[in-house]
XYZ file of C-alpha atoms in Angstrom:
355
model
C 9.805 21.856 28.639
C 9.675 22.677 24.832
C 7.878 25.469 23.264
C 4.980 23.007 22.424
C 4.276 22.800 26.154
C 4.605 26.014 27.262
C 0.994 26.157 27.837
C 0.564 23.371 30.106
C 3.823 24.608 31.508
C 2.102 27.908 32.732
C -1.202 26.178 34.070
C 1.384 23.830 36.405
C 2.851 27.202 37.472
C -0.512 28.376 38.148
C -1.260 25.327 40.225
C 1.364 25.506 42.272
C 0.475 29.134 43.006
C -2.555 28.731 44.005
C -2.044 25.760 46.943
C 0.233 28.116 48.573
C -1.884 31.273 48.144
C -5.258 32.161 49.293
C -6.723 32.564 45.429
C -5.495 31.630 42.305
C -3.274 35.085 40.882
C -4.176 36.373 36.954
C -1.535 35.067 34.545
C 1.065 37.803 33.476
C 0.265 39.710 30.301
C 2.988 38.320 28.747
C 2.040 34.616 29.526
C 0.979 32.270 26.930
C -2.686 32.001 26.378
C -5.006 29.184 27.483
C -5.974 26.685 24.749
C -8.879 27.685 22.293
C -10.825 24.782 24.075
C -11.373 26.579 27.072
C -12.570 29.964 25.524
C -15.956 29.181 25.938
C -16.280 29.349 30.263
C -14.281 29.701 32.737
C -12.057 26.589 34.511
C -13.300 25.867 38.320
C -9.272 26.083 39.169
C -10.640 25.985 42.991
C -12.847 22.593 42.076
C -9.766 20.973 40.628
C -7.423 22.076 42.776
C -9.725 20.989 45.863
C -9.595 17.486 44.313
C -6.344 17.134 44.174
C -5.949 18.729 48.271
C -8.539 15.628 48.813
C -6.098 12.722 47.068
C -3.009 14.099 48.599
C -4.581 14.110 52.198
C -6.036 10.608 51.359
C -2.389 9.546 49.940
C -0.212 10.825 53.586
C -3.124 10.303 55.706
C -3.086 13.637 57.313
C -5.977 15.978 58.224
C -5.049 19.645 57.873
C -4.070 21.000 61.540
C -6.791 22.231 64.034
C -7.098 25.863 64.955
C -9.586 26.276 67.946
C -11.484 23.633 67.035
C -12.089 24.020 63.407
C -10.216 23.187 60.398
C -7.877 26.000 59.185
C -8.735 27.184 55.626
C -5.536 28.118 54.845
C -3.890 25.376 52.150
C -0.910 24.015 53.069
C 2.317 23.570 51.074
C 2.933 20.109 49.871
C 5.899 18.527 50.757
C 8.650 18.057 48.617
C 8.462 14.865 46.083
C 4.775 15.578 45.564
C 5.068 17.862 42.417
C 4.795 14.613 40.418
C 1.691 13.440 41.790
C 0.025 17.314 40.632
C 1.503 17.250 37.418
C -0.298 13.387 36.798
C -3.181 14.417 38.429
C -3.481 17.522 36.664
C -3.082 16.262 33.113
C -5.258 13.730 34.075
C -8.233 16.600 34.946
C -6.963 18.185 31.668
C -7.487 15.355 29.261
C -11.646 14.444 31.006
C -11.978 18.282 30.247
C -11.212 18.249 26.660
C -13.070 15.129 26.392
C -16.351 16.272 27.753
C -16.275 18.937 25.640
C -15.404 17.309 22.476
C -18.092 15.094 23.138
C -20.692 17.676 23.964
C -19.490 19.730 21.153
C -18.240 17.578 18.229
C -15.333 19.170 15.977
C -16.294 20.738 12.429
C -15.013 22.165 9.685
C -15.001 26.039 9.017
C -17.722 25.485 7.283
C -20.345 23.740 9.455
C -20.587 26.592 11.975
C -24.189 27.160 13.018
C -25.151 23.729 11.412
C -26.991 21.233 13.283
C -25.654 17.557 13.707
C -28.468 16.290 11.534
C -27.831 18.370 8.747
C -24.482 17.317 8.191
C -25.208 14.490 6.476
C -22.117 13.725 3.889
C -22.871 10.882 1.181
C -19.286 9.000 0.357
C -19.762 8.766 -3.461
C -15.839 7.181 -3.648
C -16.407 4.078 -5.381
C -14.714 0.822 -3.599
C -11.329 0.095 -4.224
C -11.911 -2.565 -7.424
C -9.389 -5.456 -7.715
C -6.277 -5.309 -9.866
C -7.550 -6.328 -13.590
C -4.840 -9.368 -13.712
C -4.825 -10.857 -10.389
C -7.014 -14.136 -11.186
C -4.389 -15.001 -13.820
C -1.476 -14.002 -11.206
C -3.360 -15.740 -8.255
C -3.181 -18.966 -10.725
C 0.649 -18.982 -11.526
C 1.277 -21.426 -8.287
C -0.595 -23.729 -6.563
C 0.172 -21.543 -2.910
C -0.922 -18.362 -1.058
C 0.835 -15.308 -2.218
C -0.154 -11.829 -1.178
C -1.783 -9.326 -4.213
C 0.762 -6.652 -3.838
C 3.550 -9.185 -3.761
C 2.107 -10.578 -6.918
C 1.320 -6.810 -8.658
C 5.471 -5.463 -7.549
C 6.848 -8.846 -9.874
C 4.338 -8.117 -12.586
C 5.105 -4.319 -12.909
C 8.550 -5.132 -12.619
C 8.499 -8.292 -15.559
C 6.541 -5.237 -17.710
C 9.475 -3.405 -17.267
C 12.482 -5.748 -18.058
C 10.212 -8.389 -20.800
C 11.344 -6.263 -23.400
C 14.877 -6.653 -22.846
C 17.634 -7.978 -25.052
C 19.236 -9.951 -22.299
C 19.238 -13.577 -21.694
C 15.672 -14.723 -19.488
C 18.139 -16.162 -16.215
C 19.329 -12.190 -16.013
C 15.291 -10.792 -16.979
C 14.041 -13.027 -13.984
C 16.801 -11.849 -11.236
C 16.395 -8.716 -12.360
C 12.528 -8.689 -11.384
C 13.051 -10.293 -8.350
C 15.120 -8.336 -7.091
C 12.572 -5.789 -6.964
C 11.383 -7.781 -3.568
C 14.869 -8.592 -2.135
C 17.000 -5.090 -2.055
C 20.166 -5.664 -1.440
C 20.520 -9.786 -1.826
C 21.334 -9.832 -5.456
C 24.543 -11.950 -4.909
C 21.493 -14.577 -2.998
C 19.440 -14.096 -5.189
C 21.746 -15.618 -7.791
C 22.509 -18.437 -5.926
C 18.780 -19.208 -5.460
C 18.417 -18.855 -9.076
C 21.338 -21.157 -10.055
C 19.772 -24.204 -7.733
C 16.590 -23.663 -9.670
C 18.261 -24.233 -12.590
C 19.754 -27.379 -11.756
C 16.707 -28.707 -9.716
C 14.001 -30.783 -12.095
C 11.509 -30.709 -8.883
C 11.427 -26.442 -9.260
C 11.241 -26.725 -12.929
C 8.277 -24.457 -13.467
C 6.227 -24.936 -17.158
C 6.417 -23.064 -19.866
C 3.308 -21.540 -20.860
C 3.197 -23.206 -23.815
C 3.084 -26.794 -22.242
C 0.309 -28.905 -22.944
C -2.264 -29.062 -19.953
C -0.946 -32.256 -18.730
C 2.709 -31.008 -18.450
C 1.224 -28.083 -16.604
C -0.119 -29.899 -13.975
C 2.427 -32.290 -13.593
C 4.457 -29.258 -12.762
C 1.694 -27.555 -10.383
C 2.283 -30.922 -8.123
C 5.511 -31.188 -7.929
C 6.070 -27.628 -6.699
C 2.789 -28.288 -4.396
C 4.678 -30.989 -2.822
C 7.887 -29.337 -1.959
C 6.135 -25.294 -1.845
C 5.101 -23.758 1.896
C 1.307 -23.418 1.961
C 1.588 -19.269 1.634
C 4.361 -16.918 0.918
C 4.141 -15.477 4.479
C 5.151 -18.655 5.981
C 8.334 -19.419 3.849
C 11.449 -18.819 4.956
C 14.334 -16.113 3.218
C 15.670 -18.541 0.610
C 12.291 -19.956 -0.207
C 10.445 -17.011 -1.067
C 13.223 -15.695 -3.170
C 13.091 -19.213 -5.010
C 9.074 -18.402 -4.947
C 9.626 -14.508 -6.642
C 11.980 -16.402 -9.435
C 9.450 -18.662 -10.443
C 6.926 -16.450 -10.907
C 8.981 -14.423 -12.480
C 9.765 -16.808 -15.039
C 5.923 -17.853 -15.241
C 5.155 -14.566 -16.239
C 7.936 -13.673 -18.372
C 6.781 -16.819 -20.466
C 3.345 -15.549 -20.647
C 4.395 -12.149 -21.771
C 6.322 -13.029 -24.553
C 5.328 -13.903 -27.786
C 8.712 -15.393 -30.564
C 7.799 -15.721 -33.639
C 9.905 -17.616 -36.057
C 10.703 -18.671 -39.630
C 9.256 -22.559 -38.062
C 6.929 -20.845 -35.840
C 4.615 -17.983 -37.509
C 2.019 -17.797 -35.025
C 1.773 -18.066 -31.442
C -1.402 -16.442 -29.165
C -1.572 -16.157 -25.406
C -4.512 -16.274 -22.791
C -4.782 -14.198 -19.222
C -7.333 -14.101 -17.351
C -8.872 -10.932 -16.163
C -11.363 -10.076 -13.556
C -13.963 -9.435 -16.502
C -13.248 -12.311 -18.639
C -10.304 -13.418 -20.576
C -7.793 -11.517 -22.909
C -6.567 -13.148 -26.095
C -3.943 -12.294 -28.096
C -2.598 -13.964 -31.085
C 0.580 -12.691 -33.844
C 1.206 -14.541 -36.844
C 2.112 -14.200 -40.410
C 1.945 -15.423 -43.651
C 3.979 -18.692 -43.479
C 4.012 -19.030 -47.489
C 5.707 -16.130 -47.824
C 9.319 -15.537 -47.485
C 10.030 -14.822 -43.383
C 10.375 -11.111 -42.853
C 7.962 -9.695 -45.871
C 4.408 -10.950 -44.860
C 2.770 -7.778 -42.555
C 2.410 -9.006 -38.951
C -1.370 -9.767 -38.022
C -1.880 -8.488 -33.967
C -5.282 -9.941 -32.577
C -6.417 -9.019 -29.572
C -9.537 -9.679 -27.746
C -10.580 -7.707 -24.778
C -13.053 -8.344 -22.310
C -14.422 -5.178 -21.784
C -12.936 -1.516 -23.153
C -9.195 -0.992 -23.443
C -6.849 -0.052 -25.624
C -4.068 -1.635 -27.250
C -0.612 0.146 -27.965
C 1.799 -0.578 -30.640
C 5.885 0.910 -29.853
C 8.798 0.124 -32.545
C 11.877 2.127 -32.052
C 10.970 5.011 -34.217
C 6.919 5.318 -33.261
C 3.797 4.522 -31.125
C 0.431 3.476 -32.149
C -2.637 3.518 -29.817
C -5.763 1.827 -31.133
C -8.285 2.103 -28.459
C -11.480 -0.607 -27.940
C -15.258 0.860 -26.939
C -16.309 -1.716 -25.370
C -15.810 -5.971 -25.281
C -15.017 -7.101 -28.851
C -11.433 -8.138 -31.415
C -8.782 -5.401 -32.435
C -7.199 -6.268 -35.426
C -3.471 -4.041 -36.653
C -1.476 -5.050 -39.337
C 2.387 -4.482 -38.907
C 4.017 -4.236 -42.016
C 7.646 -2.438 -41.207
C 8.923 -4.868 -38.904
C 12.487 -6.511 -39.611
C 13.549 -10.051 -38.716
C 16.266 -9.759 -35.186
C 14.186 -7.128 -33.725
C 11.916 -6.888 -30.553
C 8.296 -4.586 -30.803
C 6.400 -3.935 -27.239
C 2.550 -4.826 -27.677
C 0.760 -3.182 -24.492
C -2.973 -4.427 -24.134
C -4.730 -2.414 -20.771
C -8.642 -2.147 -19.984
C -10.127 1.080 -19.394
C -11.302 0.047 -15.764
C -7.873 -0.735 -14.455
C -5.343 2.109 -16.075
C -2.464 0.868 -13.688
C -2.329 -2.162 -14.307
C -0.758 -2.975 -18.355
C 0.476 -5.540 -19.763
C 3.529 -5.388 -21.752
C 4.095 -8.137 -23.947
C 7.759 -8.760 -25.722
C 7.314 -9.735 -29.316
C 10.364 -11.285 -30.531
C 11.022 -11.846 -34.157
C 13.222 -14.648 -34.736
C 15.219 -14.218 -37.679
């Protein structure tokens, strides 16, 4: 046996000992000490190992051999093959023990000696676990089942690739890969058939309503009713489309025919609007940029150019209002809008000026 079970080791030894001796011997000074769970008293080694005489006479019904009548008192050796038997038996006696005790005296910290039960009373101030600020808006993407952490992975990983300069086909393979490790070549493929197939075509988030739900049935007809219950290839043609969904939804291109765009996501305490546009009359690329956003409750919003940062936080529910006036037609500026009650949980929006 290993070093961890020296201890049990030694009270086996012990056992053994004692059926062929009259009384049970002291352990060695150098043998390894009992557990700390049997400081307190004594163990009734005779009691236990009585018990398991009893079960072993009861297994080979045999009585122990007359001697003038009466029973002799001294144990007899158990024949060979039985050791497994003890050992069972004996761990068995060994595990009651430790749970009668821990039952009649209950574990504690260092602390709580010489406390009674009824004083220990601990109040769990830890606030439930609240849900994920975005979920109703992710929850809504496709008319199907999807789990929340499935849906929180694609969304952390569109924050991270939205403000990319590559094509969206490579942006959304790139996110859902984050769920398939290691089928990138698959993954591809998946995404190609999409491509081609008008039935998957999810809409844009700038369709009109009708267009929108046009969409929602066609993917309800030909979708599994939950994500658990597709197959390999469907789910990864479930992870592109949402991908795509919310890559739409967290970019914002402005251009010299289109100077104003806004975007809507629902929250779990209200909805978060945010709008950019610019002065149309003007020549494109010298009106400032006006950033709206509306917030639900307190957040902050967060500004990031390639040379600098700018963090204009929100009290409470209300409109933030920054004016952008060094920004340059061909580039792409990060817009980050988070609420105070869900830190985690950003989102990064891509705004893309046209030139």
């Amino acid at each position: 046996m290993n070093s961890m079970n020296d201890p049990l080791a030694w009270l086996y030894q012990e056992l053994l000992q004692s059926l062929t001796q009259p009384s049970v011997s002291n352990p060695p000074p150098d043998s390894p000490l009992l557990p700390e769970t049997f400081s307190d008293e004594a163990i009734d080694w005779d009691a236990m190992v009585g018990e398991i005489r009893e079960e072993q006479d009861d297994a080979r019904g045999e009585a122990a051999p007359m001697i003038g009548g009466e029973s002799a008192q001294t144990p007899q050796p158990f024949a060979k093959g039985d050791l497994s038997t003890v050992y069972k038996r004996f761990e068995q006696l060994i595990r009651d023990r430790i749970r009668d005790e821990m039952q009649t005296n209950l574990p504690r910290f260092p602390w709580e000696q010489g406390l009674a039960i009824e004083d220990l009373n601990y109040v769990d101030d830890c606030n439930p676990l609240l849900q994920p600020a975005w979920l109703p808006q992710l929850q809504s993407l496709l008319p199907m089942q999807i789990p929340e952490q499935t849906l929180l992975t694609l969304l952390a990983a569109c924050t991270q690739v939205v403000g990319s300069v590559q094509p969206q086909g490579i942006k959304m393979a790139d996110a859902a890969k984050v769920l398939f490790p290691g089928y990138g070549a698959k993954l591809n493929e998946v995404l190609n058939r999409i491509r081609l197939s008008p039935t998957l075509a999810l809409e844009s988030a700038r369709d009109s309503r009708g267009q929108a739900e046009q969409a929602r049935a066609r993917l309800a007809r030909v979708l599994p009713a939950s994500y658990q219950q597709a197959s390999l290839e469907q789910q990864m043609a479930i992870a592109v489309l949402l991908a795509k969904s919310i890559l739409d939804r967290l970019t914002v291109s402005l251009t010299p025919r289109q100077s104003s765009q806004n975007c809507t996501w629902q929250s779990t305490a209200g909805e978060m609007h945010l709008q950019v546009a610019t002065d149309s009359q003007q020549p494109w690329g010298q009106a400032p940029l006006m950033i709206s956003a509306t917030l639900p409750e307190a957040g902050q919003l967060t500004l990031t150019t390639p040379s600098q940062t700018w963090q204009y936080p929100c009290d409470g529910r209300g409109e933030l209002r920054v004016q952008f006036t060094d920004w340059e037609p061909g580039q792409t500026y990060l817009v980050a809008l988070g609420l105070d009650a869900d830190p985690g949980n950003t989102l990064q929006f891509a705004l893309a000026c046209q030139r």
